[in-house]
Tab-separated table of C-alpha atoms in Angstrom:
chain	number	residue	atom	x	y	z
A	1	MET	CA	55.788	25.654	30.550
A	2	LYS	CA	55.021	28.443	27.673
A	3	ILE	CA	51.075	27.804	26.877
A	4	LEU	CA	49.309	29.462	24.478
A	5	ILE	CA	45.480	30.013	25.185
A	6	THR	CA	43.036	30.389	21.463
A	7	GLY	CA	39.854	31.791	22.852
A	8	GLY	CA	41.835	32.818	26.056
A	9	ALA	CA	39.478	35.786	27.642
A	10	GLY	CA	36.125	33.477	27.077
A	11	PHE	CA	34.918	31.751	29.768
A	12	ILE	CA	36.979	28.477	29.767
A	13	GLY	CA	39.311	30.003	29.147
A	14	SER	CA	39.692	33.200	31.630
A	15	ALA	CA	39.779	30.298	34.020
A	16	LEU	CA	42.338	28.222	32.754
A	17	ALA	CA	44.428	31.166	32.802
A	18	ILE	CA	43.997	31.969	36.377
A	19	ALA	CA	44.389	28.382	37.121
A	20	LEU	CA	47.916	28.215	34.957
A	21	ALA	CA	49.609	31.225	35.902
A	22	ASN	CA	48.510	30.536	39.691
A	23	ARG	CA	50.975	27.353	39.118
A	24	GLY	CA	52.847	29.550	37.551
A	25	ASP	CA	52.804	28.936	33.227
A	26	GLU	CA	53.907	31.691	31.019
A	27	ILE	CA	50.838	32.076	29.676
A	28	THR	CA	49.876	34.115	26.399
A	29	VAL	CA	46.301	34.404	25.179
A	30	LEU	CA	44.628	34.821	22.104
A	31	ASP	CA	41.253	36.328	22.001
A	32	ASN	CA	39.121	38.453	19.012
A	33	LEU	CA	36.871	40.012	21.755
A	34	SER	CA	33.521	38.931	20.027
A	35	PRO	CA	30.856	41.369	20.866
A	36	GLN	CA	28.489	38.340	21.043
A	37	ILE	CA	30.445	37.921	24.272
A	38	HIS	CA	32.336	40.775	25.683
A	39	GLY	CA	29.591	43.171	24.824
A	40	GLU	CA	30.142	46.532	23.132
A	41	ASN	CA	32.893	47.242	25.102
A	42	PRO	CA	35.194	44.707	25.632
A	43	HIS	CA	38.317	45.791	27.551
A	44	GLU	CA	35.601	46.685	30.596
A	45	SER	CA	33.850	43.313	30.587
A	46	ALA	CA	34.304	41.002	33.196
A	47	LEU	CA	36.128	37.717	31.860
A	48	TYR	CA	38.974	40.382	30.066
A	49	LYS	CA	39.384	42.440	33.115
A	50	ARG	CA	40.277	39.101	35.475
A	51	LEU	CA	42.500	37.595	33.011
A	52	PRO	CA	46.262	37.339	34.893
A	53	SER	CA	48.337	40.353	34.923
A	54	SER	CA	51.137	38.070	34.257
A	55	ALA	CA	49.582	37.094	30.700
A	56	ARG	CA	50.267	37.976	27.737
A	57	PHE	CA	47.152	39.340	25.579
A	58	MET	CA	47.060	39.442	21.835
A	59	LYS	CA	43.713	40.833	20.452
A	60	GLY	CA	43.275	38.631	17.216
A	61	ASP	CA	41.322	36.304	15.248
A	62	VAL	CA	42.272	32.997	13.872
A	63	ARG	CA	42.124	33.050	10.981
A	64	ASP	CA	44.458	35.749	10.526
A	65	ARG	CA	48.011	34.616	9.966
A	66	ASP	CA	49.461	37.597	11.631
A	67	ALA	CA	47.549	36.997	14.224
A	68	TRP	CA	48.909	33.250	14.678
A	69	GLU	CA	52.587	34.783	14.233
A	70	SER	CA	52.517	37.391	16.698
A	71	VAL	CA	51.652	34.497	19.294
A	72	LEU	CA	53.280	31.029	18.369
A	73	PRO	CA	56.771	31.698	18.763
A	74	GLY	CA	57.924	29.743	21.726
A	75	GLN	CA	55.011	28.315	22.979
A	76	GLU	CA	55.050	24.468	24.137
A	77	VAL	CA	51.530	23.929	24.797
A	78	ILE	CA	48.040	25.102	22.688
A	79	VAL	CA	44.726	25.274	24.328
A	80	HIS	CA	42.347	25.550	21.130
A	81	LEU	CA	39.278	26.871	22.705
A	82	ALA	CA	38.209	29.326	19.766
A	83	ALA	CA	35.374	29.074	18.327
A	84	GLU	CA	31.834	30.086	17.715
A	85	THR	CA	29.579	28.401	20.132
A	86	GLY	CA	25.639	27.882	19.838
A	87	THR	CA	23.672	25.145	18.577
A	88	GLY	CA	21.037	27.710	17.543
A	89	GLN	CA	23.104	30.093	15.844
A	90	SER	CA	24.945	27.838	13.726
A	91	MET	CA	22.126	26.709	11.871
A	92	TYR	CA	21.606	30.273	10.043
A	93	GLU	CA	24.904	31.176	10.686
A	94	ILE	CA	26.445	28.394	8.829
A	95	ASP	CA	29.508	30.155	6.538
A	96	ARG	CA	30.616	32.425	10.473
A	97	TYR	CA	31.089	28.985	12.086
A	98	VAL	CA	32.141	26.656	9.560
A	99	ASP	CA	35.107	30.217	8.863
A	100	VAL	CA	36.202	30.344	12.372
A	101	ASN	CA	35.849	26.174	13.679
A	102	ALA	CA	37.017	24.788	11.105
A	103	ARG	CA	39.137	27.477	9.050
A	104	GLY	CA	40.402	28.829	12.398
A	105	THR	CA	41.997	25.275	12.892
A	106	SER	CA	43.146	24.424	9.552
A	107	LEU	CA	45.495	27.417	9.893
A	108	LEU	CA	47.357	26.670	12.606
A	109	LEU	CA	47.848	23.562	11.740
A	110	ASP	CA	49.147	24.529	8.141
A	111	MET	CA	51.850	27.119	10.045
A	112	LEU	CA	52.935	24.338	12.466
A	113	ALA	CA	53.290	21.451	9.760
A	114	LYS	CA	55.698	24.801	7.958
A	115	LYS	CA	57.258	25.714	11.050
A	116	GLU	CA	56.154	28.756	10.465
A	117	ALA	CA	56.747	31.589	13.156
A	118	ASP	CA	59.145	29.917	15.187
A	119	SER	CA	56.698	26.800	16.413
A	120	ALA	CA	59.201	23.935	16.460
A	121	SER	CA	58.914	24.330	20.363
A	122	VAL	CA	54.608	23.161	20.505
A	123	ARG	CA	54.884	19.743	21.389
A	124	ARG	CA	51.223	19.351	22.605
A	125	LEU	CA	47.438	20.431	21.545
A	126	VAL	CA	44.585	20.017	23.259
A	127	VAL	CA	41.614	21.490	21.823
A	128	ALA	CA	37.564	21.862	23.517
A	129	SER	CA	35.834	19.426	21.520
A	130	SER	CA	31.510	18.723	22.608
A	131	ARG	CA	29.423	16.582	23.222
A	132	ALA	CA	27.092	18.192	20.164
A	133	ILE	CA	29.256	15.733	18.100
A	134	TYR	CA	27.231	12.579	19.413
A	135	GLY	CA	24.090	14.515	17.606
A	136	GLU	CA	21.361	12.229	20.533
A	137	GLY	CA	24.040	10.232	21.723
A	138	LYS	CA	23.419	6.512	23.364
A	139	TYR	CA	19.980	4.624	23.736
A	140	GLN	CA	19.156	1.471	24.779
A	141	GLY	CA	16.218	-0.213	22.178
A	142	SER	CA	14.446	-2.890	21.820
A	143	ASP	CA	17.811	-5.214	20.991
A	144	GLY	CA	20.656	-3.011	22.531
A	145	TYR	CA	22.022	-0.137	21.597
A	146	VAL	CA	20.934	2.262	19.284
A	147	TYR	CA	22.192	5.737	17.591
A	148	PRO	CA	18.832	7.478	17.107
A	149	THR	CA	19.166	10.401	14.334
A	150	ALA	CA	17.426	13.813	14.563
A	151	ARG	CA	13.690	13.565	16.148
A	152	ALA	CA	10.943	12.813	13.099
A	153	LEU	CA	9.537	17.073	12.828
A	154	GLU	CA	6.271	15.100	12.980
A	155	ASP	CA	6.777	13.517	16.164
A	156	LEU	CA	8.157	16.973	17.726
A	157	GLN	CA	4.919	19.091	16.308
A	158	ASN	CA	2.691	16.530	18.320
A	159	GLY	CA	4.644	16.783	21.779
A	160	ILE	CA	6.263	13.146	21.401
A	161	PHE	CA	10.342	14.727	22.459
A	162	GLU	CA	11.711	10.998	23.325
A	163	CYS	CA	14.020	9.327	20.840
A	164	ARG	CA	12.869	6.311	18.590
A	165	ASP	CA	14.804	3.224	18.922
A	166	PRO	CA	15.632	3.206	14.322
A	167	SER	CA	15.063	0.049	13.789
A	168	THR	CA	11.632	-0.523	15.959
A	169	GLY	CA	10.650	2.620	16.075
A	170	ALA	CA	9.416	2.102	19.949
A	171	ILE	CA	10.502	5.271	22.260
A	172	ALA	CA	14.203	4.609	22.970
A	173	THR	CA	15.930	5.076	27.127
A	174	PRO	CA	18.634	7.375	27.374
A	175	VAL	CA	22.296	5.543	28.869
A	176	PRO	CA	25.421	7.316	29.485
A	177	THR	CA	27.393	8.073	25.804
A	178	ASP	CA	31.336	6.503	25.853
A	179	GLU	CA	33.594	7.825	23.441
A	180	ALA	CA	33.616	4.906	20.838
A	181	SER	CA	29.380	5.496	20.214
A	182	ARG	CA	28.728	6.840	17.334
A	183	ILE	CA	29.402	10.328	16.250
A	184	HIS	CA	26.529	11.901	14.180
A	185	PRO	CA	25.886	15.635	14.975
A	186	SER	CA	22.566	16.747	14.461
A	187	SER	CA	23.874	20.602	14.345
A	188	ILE	CA	26.417	22.578	12.503
A	189	TYR	CA	27.810	23.553	15.627
A	190	GLY	CA	28.168	19.696	16.038
A	191	ILE	CA	29.707	19.248	12.772
A	192	THR	CA	32.795	22.117	12.909
A	193	LYS	CA	33.350	21.173	16.453
A	194	GLN	CA	33.982	16.889	14.972
A	195	VAL	CA	36.194	18.874	12.391
A	196	GLN	CA	38.043	20.429	15.016
A	197	GLU	CA	38.358	17.470	16.686
A	198	GLN	CA	39.651	15.335	14.061
A	199	LEU	CA	41.656	17.787	12.554
A	200	ILE	CA	43.950	18.193	15.622
A	201	LEU	CA	43.904	14.876	16.145
A	202	THR	CA	44.983	13.518	12.850
A	203	GLY	CA	47.378	17.162	12.447
A	204	GLY	CA	48.816	16.506	15.788
A	205	ALA	CA	49.586	12.518	15.224
A	206	ALA	CA	51.234	13.610	11.466
A	207	LEU	CA	53.259	16.291	13.053
A	208	GLY	CA	54.791	13.898	15.434
A	209	ILE	CA	52.946	16.651	18.601
A	210	GLY	CA	50.970	14.736	21.479
A	211	ALA	CA	47.045	16.000	20.565
A	212	VAL	CA	44.048	15.253	22.720
A	213	ALA	CA	40.467	16.608	22.427
A	214	LEU	CA	38.292	17.164	25.101
A	215	ARG	CA	34.475	16.768	24.625
A	216	TYR	CA	32.947	19.115	27.328
A	217	GLN	CA	29.664	18.840	28.266
A	218	ASN	CA	27.554	21.796	29.235
A	219	VAL	CA	29.563	23.818	31.143
A	220	TYR	CA	28.438	26.203	33.411
A	221	GLY	CA	29.644	28.661	36.218
A	222	PRO	CA	31.076	32.160	38.005
A	223	GLY	CA	32.002	34.075	35.010
A	224	GLN	CA	29.674	32.743	32.269
A	225	SER	CA	28.588	35.486	30.322
A	226	LEU	CA	25.347	36.605	31.356
A	227	LYS	CA	25.264	39.078	27.895
A	228	ASN	CA	25.394	36.393	25.311
A	229	PRO	CA	22.069	34.536	24.393
A	230	TYR	CA	23.858	31.747	22.760
A	231	THR	CA	25.954	31.296	26.395
A	232	GLY	CA	23.750	28.585	28.059
A	233	ILE	CA	20.794	28.300	29.572
A	234	LEU	CA	21.390	28.783	33.012
A	235	SER	CA	22.898	32.474	32.242
A	236	ILE	CA	19.555	32.894	30.031
A	237	PHE	CA	17.435	31.714	32.442
A	238	SER	CA	19.331	33.803	35.593
A	239	THR	CA	18.853	36.852	33.330
A	240	LEU	CA	15.108	36.589	33.085
A	241	LEU	CA	14.380	35.639	36.216
A	242	LEU	CA	16.078	38.747	37.822
A	243	GLN	CA	14.228	40.867	35.678
A	244	GLY	CA	11.108	39.900	36.455
A	245	LYS	CA	10.222	37.493	33.073
A	246	ASP	CA	8.740	34.748	32.071
A	247	VAL	CA	10.919	31.853	31.237
A	248	ASN	CA	9.888	29.865	28.370
A	249	ILE	CA	10.910	26.062	28.472
A	250	PHE	CA	11.057	24.642	25.627
A	251	GLU	CA	9.630	21.002	24.716
A	252	ASP	CA	8.069	19.522	27.708
A	253	GLY	CA	10.997	20.632	30.270
A	254	LYS	CA	12.201	17.117	30.653
A	255	GLU	CA	14.646	16.756	28.152
A	256	SER	CA	18.123	16.738	29.961
A	257	ARG	CA	21.826	17.653	29.898
A	258	ASP	CA	25.454	16.493	31.722
A	259	PHE	CA	26.006	20.472	33.325
A	260	VAL	CA	29.615	20.037	34.611
A	261	PHE	CA	30.871	23.066	36.478
A	262	ILE	CA	33.738	25.341	35.378
A	263	ASP	CA	36.131	24.134	38.469
A	264	ASP	CA	35.718	20.771	36.870
A	265	VAL	CA	36.314	21.452	33.446
A	266	VAL	CA	39.880	23.727	34.332
A	267	ASN	CA	40.885	20.664	36.103
A	268	ALA	CA	39.980	18.153	33.170
A	269	THR	CA	42.226	20.609	30.516
A	270	ILE	CA	45.154	21.164	33.052
A	271	ALA	CA	44.994	16.982	33.075
A	272	ALA	CA	45.138	16.546	29.812
A	273	ILE	CA	47.702	19.265	29.224
A	274	ASP	CA	50.012	17.259	31.933
A	275	SER	CA	49.111	14.213	30.112
A	276	ASP	CA	51.330	11.775	27.801
A	277	VAL	CA	48.551	10.609	26.271
A	278	THR	CA	48.252	11.324	22.751
A	279	GLY	CA	45.937	10.666	19.774
A	280	ARG	CA	42.963	10.424	22.115
A	281	ALA	CA	39.478	12.112	22.708
A	282	TYR	CA	37.679	12.126	26.123
A	283	ASN	CA	33.507	13.444	27.691
A	284	VAL	CA	34.627	16.106	30.083
A	285	GLY	CA	31.212	16.255	32.891
A	286	THR	CA	29.707	14.237	35.748
A	287	GLY	CA	28.040	11.102	33.901
A	288	GLU	CA	24.748	12.594	35.553
A	289	ALA	CA	21.566	13.826	34.087
A	290	THR	CA	19.624	17.158	34.665
A	291	ASP	CA	16.407	18.270	32.906
A	292	VAL	CA	15.955	21.667	32.417
A	293	LEU	CA	12.672	22.554	34.324
A	294	THR	CA	14.677	21.310	37.256
A	295	VAL	CA	17.397	23.851	36.153
A	296	ALA	CA	14.872	26.331	36.239
A	297	GLN	CA	12.977	25.876	39.404
A	298	LEU	CA	16.589	25.259	41.252
A	299	LEU	CA	17.483	29.283	39.439
A	300	LYS	CA	13.864	30.398	40.832
A	301	SER	CA	14.336	28.930	44.278
A	302	ASN	CA	17.946	30.345	45.015
A	303	TYR	CA	17.094	34.300	43.293
A	304	GLY	CA	13.814	33.615	45.191
A	305	CYS	CA	11.867	36.245	42.654
A	306	GLY	CA	11.223	35.488	38.778
A	307	GLY	CA	8.243	35.640	36.912
A	308	GLU	CA	6.308	31.904	35.827
A	309	LEU	CA	8.091	29.099	34.518
A	310	LYS	CA	6.088	28.012	31.372
A	311	ILE	CA	6.609	24.876	29.276
A	312	SER	CA	5.571	26.080	26.017
A	313	GLY	CA	6.460	23.059	24.140
A	314	ASN	CA	8.023	25.014	21.651
A	315	PHE	CA	11.629	23.470	19.742
A	316	ARG	CA	14.482	24.174	18.023
A	317	ILE	CA	15.691	22.660	14.841
A	318	GLY	CA	19.268	21.056	15.731
A	319	ASP	CA	18.473	20.396	19.169
A	320	ILE	CA	18.880	17.082	21.013
A	321	ARG	CA	16.960	15.302	23.655
A	322	HIS	CA	19.824	13.995	25.915
A	323	ASN	CA	23.022	14.035	26.479
A	324	ILE	CA	24.851	12.271	29.265
A	325	ALA	CA	28.779	11.533	29.403
A	326	ASP	CA	29.972	8.045	30.112
A	327	LEU	CA	33.468	9.142	32.123
A	328	SER	CA	35.090	5.719	32.476
A	329	LYS	CA	38.145	6.405	29.709
A	330	ILE	CA	39.125	10.644	31.243
A	331	LYS	CA	38.917	8.361	34.680
A	332	GLN	CA	41.395	5.127	33.577
A	333	ASP	CA	43.236	7.323	31.439
A	334	ILE	CA	43.861	10.510	32.616
A	335	GLY	CA	42.530	10.367	36.492
A	336	PHE	CA	39.667	13.231	36.069
A	337	VAL	CA	36.869	12.628	38.398
A	338	PRO	CA	34.251	15.276	38.566
A	339	GLN	CA	34.140	17.038	42.188
A	340	ILE	CA	31.279	19.203	42.267
A	341	SER	CA	27.274	18.173	42.360
A	342	PHE	CA	24.943	20.321	40.236
A	343	ALA	CA	23.268	21.461	43.517
A	344	GLU	CA	26.331	22.588	44.987
A	345	GLY	CA	27.519	24.179	41.639
A	346	VAL	CA	24.036	26.080	40.959
A	347	LYS	CA	24.020	27.333	44.232
A	348	ALA	CA	27.738	29.009	43.793
A	349	PHE	CA	26.960	29.775	40.119
A	350	SER	CA	23.502	31.625	41.562
A	351	ARG	CA	25.662	33.587	43.950
A	352	TRP	CA	27.643	35.117	41.473
A	353	VAL	CA	25.136	35.713	39.523
A	354	GLN	CA	23.624	37.920	41.927
A	355	THR	CA	26.925	39.816	42.102
A	356	GLN	CA	26.758	40.775	38.709
A	357	GLU	CA	25.049	43.860	37.356
A	358	ILE	CA	22.042	42.139	35.141
A	359	THR	CA	21.480	44.060	31.613
A	360	ASP	CA	19.204	42.825	28.504
A	361	SER	CA	20.833	39.791	27.263
A	362	GLY	CA	19.604	39.879	23.849
A	363	TYR	CA	17.915	36.262	24.472
A	364	GLU	CA	14.733	37.651	22.547
A	365	ARG	CA	15.902	39.127	19.808
A	366	SER	CA	17.879	35.606	19.162
A	367	VAL	CA	14.365	33.732	19.954
A	368	ASP	CA	13.039	36.109	16.755
A	369	GLU	CA	16.154	35.173	14.884
A	370	LEU	CA	15.530	31.990	15.372
A	371	ARG	CA	11.576	31.760	14.452
A	372	ALA	CA	11.562	34.412	11.564
A	373	LYS	CA	14.182	31.294	9.828
A	374	GLY	CA	11.705	29.048	10.984
A	375	LEU	CA	14.380	26.965	13.478
A	376	LEU	CA	11.831	27.757	16.176
A	377	LYS	CA	8.737	25.435	16.204
């Protein structure tokens, strides 16, 4: 198939491009080579350089009609990964996040609707959504399932980090979040991913194009940017530890995420490309929760170096407490079952990190930005 991957020089996109090219698909990549991801010399970045030689690369921005016109002709499938990412940064780079994530997606659909750039051949759309659209996700409350809103500032300041049952005020228990759960993002990033998902599913249905949204959980693995301070805690913690620095663990360290290995994410995305299911959204994760302190401890053990792990009680506005994916729907509909456990995946990630050049990721600067804007307490 002829497949266009937007954001295809990024972490997920480049891994997907390799896998698709290996099976014989004809790949086109559209990417703006953002310095935040690729550094100041993007053509020298490991992510860019690992793109398959058979892939056609176009440097361009999804907000630019000319860029779309250069890559749309003849495409059969579009995997739309291009987006600004980062919960914390989205809370103060609001216009940029909305512009790239929402308008970039709307421009694609506008061109498809008008059959511009010889785009009539497009028959399938797959968009990268996010677990961030669930906000705090699904919980067991006093009288059934509940969907807590953003945690109260007073609770956070007093070291009460767990979510409360909105109706009773009692501490609620997290449970796996399914796709029918309430959509109520607690960050600007989450809102933009919700908009992206709805645009693609609604636009696809109106245009008669099969469309699927994949709600990725916390993706990690070899190839993840070690230069981007908004890329995820495994990269951030790894860089700090290998530089001999202390790791500041927010809240009480018991906040948890569903960490899903890059190979599993690629397999889920390919399954969505090949499936004839349309108009649906699916969680992509492992269905298992791992707390942040455990992540830091495993990484420190794997590297055998680094400073202290310091639980600070700091917290970021817009962060969620827990999220665990319910995978029942994606297993049933398109047959995706994750294969890599977190213990196995983090070892593979750690081995890869130790082969990379470790430089300043800008993490301390990003923390200072959050603090200066009142978003880190």
